[in-house]
Tab-separated table of C-alpha atoms in Angstrom:
chain	number	residue	atom	x	y	z
I	133	MET	CA	60.453	-6.521	43.557
I	134	MET	CA	58.137	-3.948	41.966
I	135	LYS	CA	61.067	-1.878	40.757
I	136	SER	CA	62.742	-4.932	39.204
I	137	PHE	CA	59.494	-5.947	37.471
I	138	SER	CA	59.071	-2.437	36.040
I	139	SER	CA	62.618	-2.468	34.676
I	140	ASN	CA	62.058	-5.780	32.928
I	141	VAL	CA	58.845	-4.493	31.359
I	142	ASN	CA	60.596	-1.346	30.152
I	143	VAL	CA	63.421	-3.345	28.533
I	144	ALA	CA	60.907	-5.619	26.816
I	145	SER	CA	58.849	-2.641	25.686
I	146	ILE	CA	61.852	-0.901	24.196
I	147	ALA	CA	62.846	-4.065	22.352
I	148	LEU	CA	59.330	-4.424	20.943
I	149	LEU	CA	59.232	-0.795	19.840
I	150	LEU	CA	62.549	-1.169	18.050
I	151	LEU	CA	61.343	-4.316	16.299
I	152	LEU	CA	58.113	-2.677	15.141
I	153	ALA	CA	59.977	0.397	13.954
I	154	LEU	CA	62.353	-1.819	11.983
I	155	MET	CA	59.427	-3.692	10.428
I	156	SER	CA	57.858	-0.395	9.394
I	157	THR	CA	61.102	0.906	7.921
I	158	THR	CA	61.898	-2.219	5.944
I	159	SER	CA	58.403	-2.633	4.505
I	160	SER	CA	57.996	0.956	3.363
I	161	ALA	CA	60.443	0.498	0.485
I	162	GLN	CA	58.079	-2.017	-1.113
I	163	LEU	CA	55.501	0.579	-2.105
I	164	SER	CA	55.647	2.093	-5.569
I	165	SER	CA	55.249	5.655	-6.787
I	166	SER	CA	51.976	7.431	-7.450
I	167	THR	CA	52.152	6.193	-11.069
I	168	PHE	CA	51.573	2.566	-10.006
I	169	TYR	CA	48.176	2.351	-11.741
I	170	ASP	CA	48.981	4.505	-14.755
I	171	ASN	CA	49.005	1.542	-17.157
I	172	ALA	CA	46.592	-0.889	-15.508
I	173	CYS	CA	43.961	1.704	-14.545
I	174	PRO	CA	44.953	5.181	-15.770
I	175	ASN	CA	41.811	6.962	-14.555
I	176	ALA	CA	41.790	5.385	-11.087
I	177	LEU	CA	43.077	8.372	-9.089
I	178	ALA	CA	40.874	10.884	-10.900
I	179	THR	CA	37.855	8.658	-10.282
I	180	ILE	CA	38.642	8.345	-6.568
I	181	ARG	CA	39.191	12.096	-6.315
I	182	LYS	CA	35.819	12.849	-7.894
I	183	SER	CA	34.077	10.452	-5.535
I	184	ILE	CA	35.765	11.898	-2.437
I	185	ARG	CA	35.136	15.497	-3.456
I	186	SER	CA	31.463	14.694	-3.893
I	187	ALA	CA	31.247	13.076	-0.444
I	188	VAL	CA	33.027	15.966	1.304
I	189	SER	CA	30.946	18.519	-0.579
I	190	ALA	CA	27.815	16.812	0.753
I	191	GLU	CA	29.198	16.705	4.316
I	192	ARG	CA	32.337	18.610	5.258
I	193	ARG	CA	32.834	16.497	8.367
I	194	MET	CA	33.492	13.510	6.109
I	195	ALA	CA	36.971	14.862	5.336
I	196	ALA	CA	37.997	14.338	8.957
I	197	SER	CA	36.366	10.909	8.997
I	198	LEU	CA	38.287	9.727	5.927
I	199	ILE	CA	41.631	10.894	7.298
I	200	ARG	CA	40.836	9.147	10.585
I	201	LEU	CA	39.790	5.986	8.748
I	202	HIS	CA	43.237	5.800	7.133
I	203	PHE	CA	44.865	6.390	10.535
I	204	HIS	CA	42.827	3.666	12.248
I	205	ASP	CA	43.588	1.266	9.418
I	206	CYS	CA	47.350	1.792	9.430
I	207	PHE	CA	47.729	1.510	13.207
I	208	VAL	CA	46.293	-2.033	13.184
I	209	GLN	CA	48.218	-4.608	11.121
I	210	GLY	CA	49.500	-1.832	8.858
I	211	CYS	CA	47.810	-0.036	5.944
I	212	ASP	CA	45.954	-3.074	4.622
I	213	ALA	CA	42.240	-2.149	4.653
I	214	SER	CA	41.644	-4.638	7.475
I	215	ILE	CA	39.401	-2.059	9.126
I	216	LEU	CA	36.911	-2.358	6.266
I	217	LEU	CA	36.169	-6.074	6.738
I	218	ASP	CA	32.770	-7.047	8.116
I	219	ASP	CA	32.397	-9.857	10.637
I	220	THR	CA	31.977	-13.372	9.242
I	221	SER	CA	32.010	-16.862	10.728
I	222	SER	CA	35.782	-16.896	10.313
I	223	ILE	CA	36.689	-13.221	10.817
I	224	THR	CA	36.028	-10.929	13.768
I	225	GLY	CA	36.428	-7.502	12.215
I	226	GLU	CA	37.757	-4.278	13.673
I	227	LYS	CA	34.634	-2.175	13.184
I	228	THR	CA	33.240	-3.181	16.581
I	229	ALA	CA	36.470	-2.624	18.542
I	230	PRO	CA	35.897	0.072	21.218
I	231	PRO	CA	37.986	2.783	19.448
I	232	ASN	CA	35.999	2.234	16.223
I	233	LEU	CA	32.459	1.318	17.279
I	234	ASN	CA	29.952	4.119	16.607
I	235	SER	CA	32.945	6.355	15.980
I	236	VAL	CA	34.826	5.571	12.759
I	237	ARG	CA	32.920	6.695	9.679
I	238	GLY	CA	33.350	6.786	5.917
I	239	TYR	CA	33.016	3.110	5.087
I	240	GLY	CA	30.261	3.842	2.573
I	241	VAL	CA	32.339	6.548	0.913
I	242	ILE	CA	35.183	4.099	0.360
I	243	ASP	CA	32.709	1.504	-0.935
I	244	ASN	CA	31.345	4.019	-3.438
I	245	ALA	CA	34.818	4.984	-4.645
I	246	LYS	CA	35.730	1.306	-4.991
I	247	SER	CA	32.557	0.625	-6.952
I	248	GLU	CA	33.359	3.415	-9.416
I	249	VAL	CA	36.924	2.186	-9.889
I	250	GLU	CA	35.750	-1.410	-10.340
I	251	LYS	CA	33.621	-0.255	-13.285
I	252	LEU	CA	36.785	0.962	-14.971
I	253	CYS	CA	39.186	-1.858	-14.133
I	254	PRO	CA	37.875	-4.780	-12.088
I	255	GLY	CA	40.197	-6.338	-9.545
I	256	VAL	CA	43.070	-3.908	-10.085
I	257	VAL	CA	42.973	-1.167	-7.416
I	258	SER	CA	43.150	-2.249	-3.776
I	259	CYS	CA	40.865	-0.983	-1.057
I	260	ALA	CA	43.969	-0.166	1.002
I	261	ASP	CA	45.214	2.189	-1.714
I	262	ILE	CA	41.776	3.762	-2.036
I	263	VAL	CA	41.737	4.486	1.720
I	264	ALA	CA	45.180	6.122	1.460
I	265	VAL	CA	44.269	8.183	-1.604
I	266	ALA	CA	40.922	9.179	-0.074
I	267	ALA	CA	42.704	10.624	2.987
I	268	ARG	CA	44.856	12.806	0.734
I	269	ASP	CA	41.907	13.913	-1.390
I	270	ALA	CA	39.895	14.676	1.752
I	271	SER	CA	42.706	16.878	3.056
I	272	VAL	CA	42.861	18.833	-0.181
I	273	ALA	CA	39.074	19.210	-0.244
I	274	VAL	CA	39.124	21.169	3.045
I	275	GLY	CA	42.125	23.361	2.324
I	276	GLY	CA	44.732	21.026	3.769
I	277	PRO	CA	48.015	19.919	2.233
I	278	ASP	CA	48.438	17.794	-0.869
I	279	TRP	CA	50.988	15.004	-1.250
I	280	SER	CA	51.976	12.243	-3.626
I	281	VAL	CA	50.531	8.965	-2.313
I	282	LYS	CA	52.714	5.897	-2.667
I	283	LEU	CA	50.732	3.010	-4.128
I	284	GLY	CA	50.845	-0.737	-4.531
I	285	ARG	CA	49.231	-1.839	-1.258
I	286	ARG	CA	47.205	-5.022	-1.264
I	287	ASP	CA	44.291	-5.934	0.965
I	288	SER	CA	44.512	-8.047	4.078
I	289	THR	CA	42.668	-11.358	4.372
I	290	THR	CA	42.598	-10.989	8.153
I	291	ALA	CA	41.527	-8.440	10.764
I	292	SER	CA	42.117	-8.081	14.492
I	293	LYS	CA	39.502	-6.673	16.830
I	294	SER	CA	41.775	-7.260	19.822
I	295	LEU	CA	44.688	-5.417	18.229
I	296	ALA	CA	42.394	-2.539	17.300
I	297	GLY	CA	41.312	-2.367	20.911
I	298	SER	CA	44.852	-2.219	22.249
I	299	SER	CA	46.872	-0.435	19.554
I	300	LEU	CA	44.841	2.650	18.731
I	301	PRO	CA	45.449	5.816	20.774
I	302	SER	CA	42.883	6.812	23.376
I	303	PHE	CA	41.444	10.272	24.036
I	304	LEU	CA	42.792	9.824	27.579
I	305	ASP	CA	46.360	8.899	26.615
I	306	SER	CA	49.273	10.689	28.260
I	307	LEU	CA	52.038	12.250	26.176
I	308	GLU	CA	54.317	9.354	27.092
I	309	SER	CA	51.750	6.802	25.985
I	310	LEU	CA	51.100	8.611	22.699
I	311	THR	CA	54.802	8.971	22.002
I	312	ASN	CA	55.378	5.270	22.660
I	313	ARG	CA	52.466	4.176	20.491
I	314	PHE	CA	53.724	6.242	17.558
I	315	ALA	CA	57.348	5.253	18.093
I	316	GLY	CA	56.318	1.609	17.937
I	317	LEU	CA	55.255	2.184	14.349
I	318	GLY	CA	58.268	4.220	13.310
I	319	LEU	CA	56.654	7.637	13.848
I	320	ASN	CA	58.501	10.253	15.917
I	321	ALA	CA	57.253	13.062	18.156
I	322	ARG	CA	57.102	15.518	15.263
I	323	ASP	CA	54.955	13.060	13.303
I	324	LEU	CA	52.705	12.694	16.351
I	325	VAL	CA	52.123	16.426	16.672
I	326	ALA	CA	51.695	16.985	12.937
I	327	LEU	CA	49.192	14.145	12.556
I	328	SER	CA	47.289	15.359	15.619
I	329	GLY	CA	46.740	18.539	13.619
I	330	ALA	CA	44.039	16.617	11.750
I	331	HIS	CA	41.925	17.562	14.779
I	332	SER	CA	41.699	20.981	13.198
I	333	ILE	CA	38.649	19.422	11.521
I	334	GLY	CA	36.022	16.965	12.644
I	335	GLN	CA	33.943	16.510	15.759
I	336	ALA	CA	34.106	14.546	18.997
I	337	GLN	CA	31.385	12.893	21.046
I	338	CYS	CA	30.555	14.280	24.482
I	339	PHE	CA	31.744	11.197	26.385
I	340	THR	CA	35.268	11.699	25.023
I	341	PHE	CA	35.702	15.168	26.527
I	342	ARG	CA	33.219	15.289	29.443
I	343	GLY	CA	35.902	14.453	31.992
I	344	ARG	CA	38.122	17.231	30.708
I	345	ILE	CA	35.614	20.081	30.605
I	346	TYR	CA	34.332	19.296	34.104
I	347	SER	CA	37.747	18.625	35.624
I	348	ASN	CA	38.336	22.167	36.972
I	349	THR	CA	42.026	21.684	36.288
I	350	SER	CA	44.479	24.410	35.327
I	351	ASP	CA	45.122	23.066	31.823
I	352	ILE	CA	41.751	24.115	30.395
I	353	ASP	CA	40.387	27.588	29.716
I	354	ALA	CA	37.385	28.124	32.002
I	355	ASN	CA	35.248	29.929	29.419
I	356	PHE	CA	36.022	27.265	26.851
I	357	ALA	CA	34.961	24.562	29.301
I	358	ARG	CA	31.690	26.354	30.076
I	359	THR	CA	30.912	26.783	26.381
I	360	ARG	CA	31.436	23.099	25.696
I	361	GLY	CA	29.332	22.196	28.727
I	362	ARG	CA	26.227	23.646	27.054
I	363	THR	CA	25.972	20.640	24.752
I	364	CYS	CA	27.687	18.073	26.997
I	365	PRO	CA	25.922	17.537	30.346
I	366	ALA	CA	27.994	16.596	33.381
I	367	ALA	CA	25.962	13.497	34.180
I	368	ALA	CA	27.418	10.269	32.833
I	369	ASN	CA	25.437	8.729	29.952
I	370	ASP	CA	23.540	12.000	29.443
I	371	GLY	CA	24.104	13.181	25.891
I	372	ASP	CA	27.110	10.925	25.394
I	373	ALA	CA	26.807	11.061	21.605
I	374	ASN	CA	26.338	14.843	21.388
I	375	LEU	CA	28.911	16.272	19.006
I	376	ALA	CA	31.252	19.239	19.349
I	377	ALA	CA	33.735	20.620	16.847
I	378	LEU	CA	37.349	19.862	17.733
I	379	ASP	CA	38.198	23.390	16.545
I	380	LEU	CA	35.575	26.076	17.125
I	381	VAL	CA	37.367	28.695	15.009
I	382	THR	CA	37.638	27.007	11.601
I	383	PRO	CA	35.924	23.624	12.086
I	384	ASN	CA	35.805	22.798	8.380
I	385	GLN	CA	39.274	23.966	7.383
I	386	LEU	CA	42.400	21.852	7.839
I	387	ASP	CA	44.743	24.542	9.143
I	388	ASN	CA	46.971	25.388	12.114
I	389	ASN	CA	44.256	26.800	14.392
I	390	TYR	CA	44.337	23.542	16.325
I	391	PHE	CA	47.791	24.464	17.646
I	392	LYS	CA	46.728	28.003	18.521
I	393	ASN	CA	43.900	26.457	20.529
I	394	LEU	CA	46.301	24.260	22.484
I	395	ILE	CA	48.402	27.254	23.486
I	396	GLN	CA	45.214	28.897	24.776
I	397	LYS	CA	44.339	25.738	26.748
I	398	LYS	CA	41.427	25.055	24.416
I	399	GLY	CA	42.229	21.526	23.339
I	400	LEU	CA	38.960	19.601	23.421
I	401	LEU	CA	40.384	16.171	24.203
I	402	ALA	CA	42.815	15.414	27.003
I	403	SER	CA	45.048	13.701	24.428
I	404	ASP	CA	45.109	16.968	22.468
I	405	GLN	CA	46.085	19.224	25.359
I	406	VAL	CA	48.917	16.948	26.540
I	407	LEU	CA	50.817	18.030	23.421
I	408	PHE	CA	51.138	21.469	25.017
I	409	SER	CA	51.370	20.934	28.741
I	410	GLY	CA	54.956	21.669	29.706
I	411	GLY	CA	56.309	18.598	27.959
I	412	SER	CA	58.704	17.744	25.153
I	413	THR	CA	56.288	18.604	22.339
I	414	ASP	CA	55.492	22.166	23.453
I	415	SER	CA	58.076	23.648	21.091
I	416	ILE	CA	56.610	21.810	18.087
I	417	VAL	CA	53.103	23.048	18.899
I	418	SER	CA	54.457	26.597	19.222
I	419	GLU	CA	56.220	26.312	15.889
I	420	TYR	CA	53.136	25.065	14.056
I	421	SER	CA	50.937	27.729	15.659
I	422	SER	CA	53.051	30.506	14.149
I	423	LYS	CA	54.284	28.799	10.977
I	424	PRO	CA	51.368	27.221	9.088
I	425	ALA	CA	53.590	26.292	6.153
I	426	ASN	CA	55.754	24.160	8.459
I	427	PHE	CA	52.676	22.366	9.754
I	428	LYS	CA	51.338	21.642	6.277
I	429	ALA	CA	54.685	20.341	5.055
I	430	ASP	CA	55.147	18.141	8.115
I	431	PHE	CA	51.554	16.895	8.008
I	432	ALA	CA	52.005	15.766	4.406
I	433	ALA	CA	55.325	14.101	5.236
I	434	ALA	CA	53.833	12.338	8.266
I	435	MET	CA	50.857	11.085	6.256
I	436	ILE	CA	53.231	9.591	3.683
I	437	LYS	CA	55.252	8.013	6.488
I	438	MET	CA	52.129	6.626	8.142
I	439	GLY	CA	50.960	5.228	4.813
I	440	ASP	CA	54.194	3.213	4.690
I	441	ILE	CA	53.395	1.186	7.809
I	442	ASN	CA	53.664	-2.536	7.039
I	443	PRO	CA	51.830	-2.646	3.700
I	444	LEU	CA	51.054	-5.898	1.941
I	445	THR	CA	52.631	-5.915	-1.506
I	446	GLY	CA	53.567	-8.307	-4.296
I	447	SER	CA	51.647	-11.565	-3.945
I	448	ASN	CA	50.661	-10.984	-0.305
I	449	GLY	CA	46.995	-10.459	0.519
I	450	GLN	CA	44.551	-9.874	-2.311
I	451	ILE	CA	42.770	-7.160	-4.280
I	452	ARG	CA	39.275	-7.283	-2.820
I	453	ARG	CA	36.393	-6.811	-5.258
I	454	ILE	CA	34.227	-5.583	-2.376
I	455	CYS	CA	36.059	-3.770	0.419
I	456	SER	CA	34.005	-5.215	3.254
I	457	ALA	CA	34.467	-8.860	2.283
I	458	LEU	CA	37.109	-11.300	1.109
I	459	ASN	CA	36.982	-12.493	-2.494
């Protein structure tokens, strides 16, 4: 009976993944080129870039936060700025979902960029597009790749806390789980590994890696584990919010050191190290560790692909005047 039940679940899961992938593929064609605002708001992209550069200059960690904000937006309902909505009597937002609460950052940076653009051309540039452009500008600001951002997204009038809680990857996810999550949105294993390279920058809270550094397993370098234990006590709830750089070598530079770390068993999160643990993605990690140009090219391509996930275009959604609230 158990075996039969498992088979039925697998068939249903595969069907769902194929449907989601098809939805992602068909909707991506609706976005326009990077010149979308050239007539309606010609200085929009330059204004966003200036705002993002200023924010990253003030705090380098913000670059990682802005890239992650785009990721967490696109994985829930598509790239529609639903993550930016505050709770109201009619909307339960995504900000308080477990993967986002006290974790996702950069809302104020997006608000500031939106405010500056609104001064130029009110009601023209969507918050969803600003989030996508901000991720690209953040990457460039810390030495990462540049890419041409497709534009024309509109903003969602809904949000889903429950979907945010179930759809976003966990720091404990297995390789199979990660691969399935990404495949469900039209992203392949190479996209998964390339996008994970964003963990070359940013920081993680102690509770997300405590289990790994105290696991005494063979997939973590012992000296690395001891070093991280200095700021992350073994006792549960002790120093949970203490931060550690995801990459100790070049923590403020978006580069391929993340992959070199994985090969040395120095991935901070369990979901990082599973990318190089004798599985199907080992060869991609090895390639990126020795060929930084390949990583940068694939990261840019994967970010474009991710930005294509189920956008609202045409007359769907709205152009929010304030990113955290409906018009």
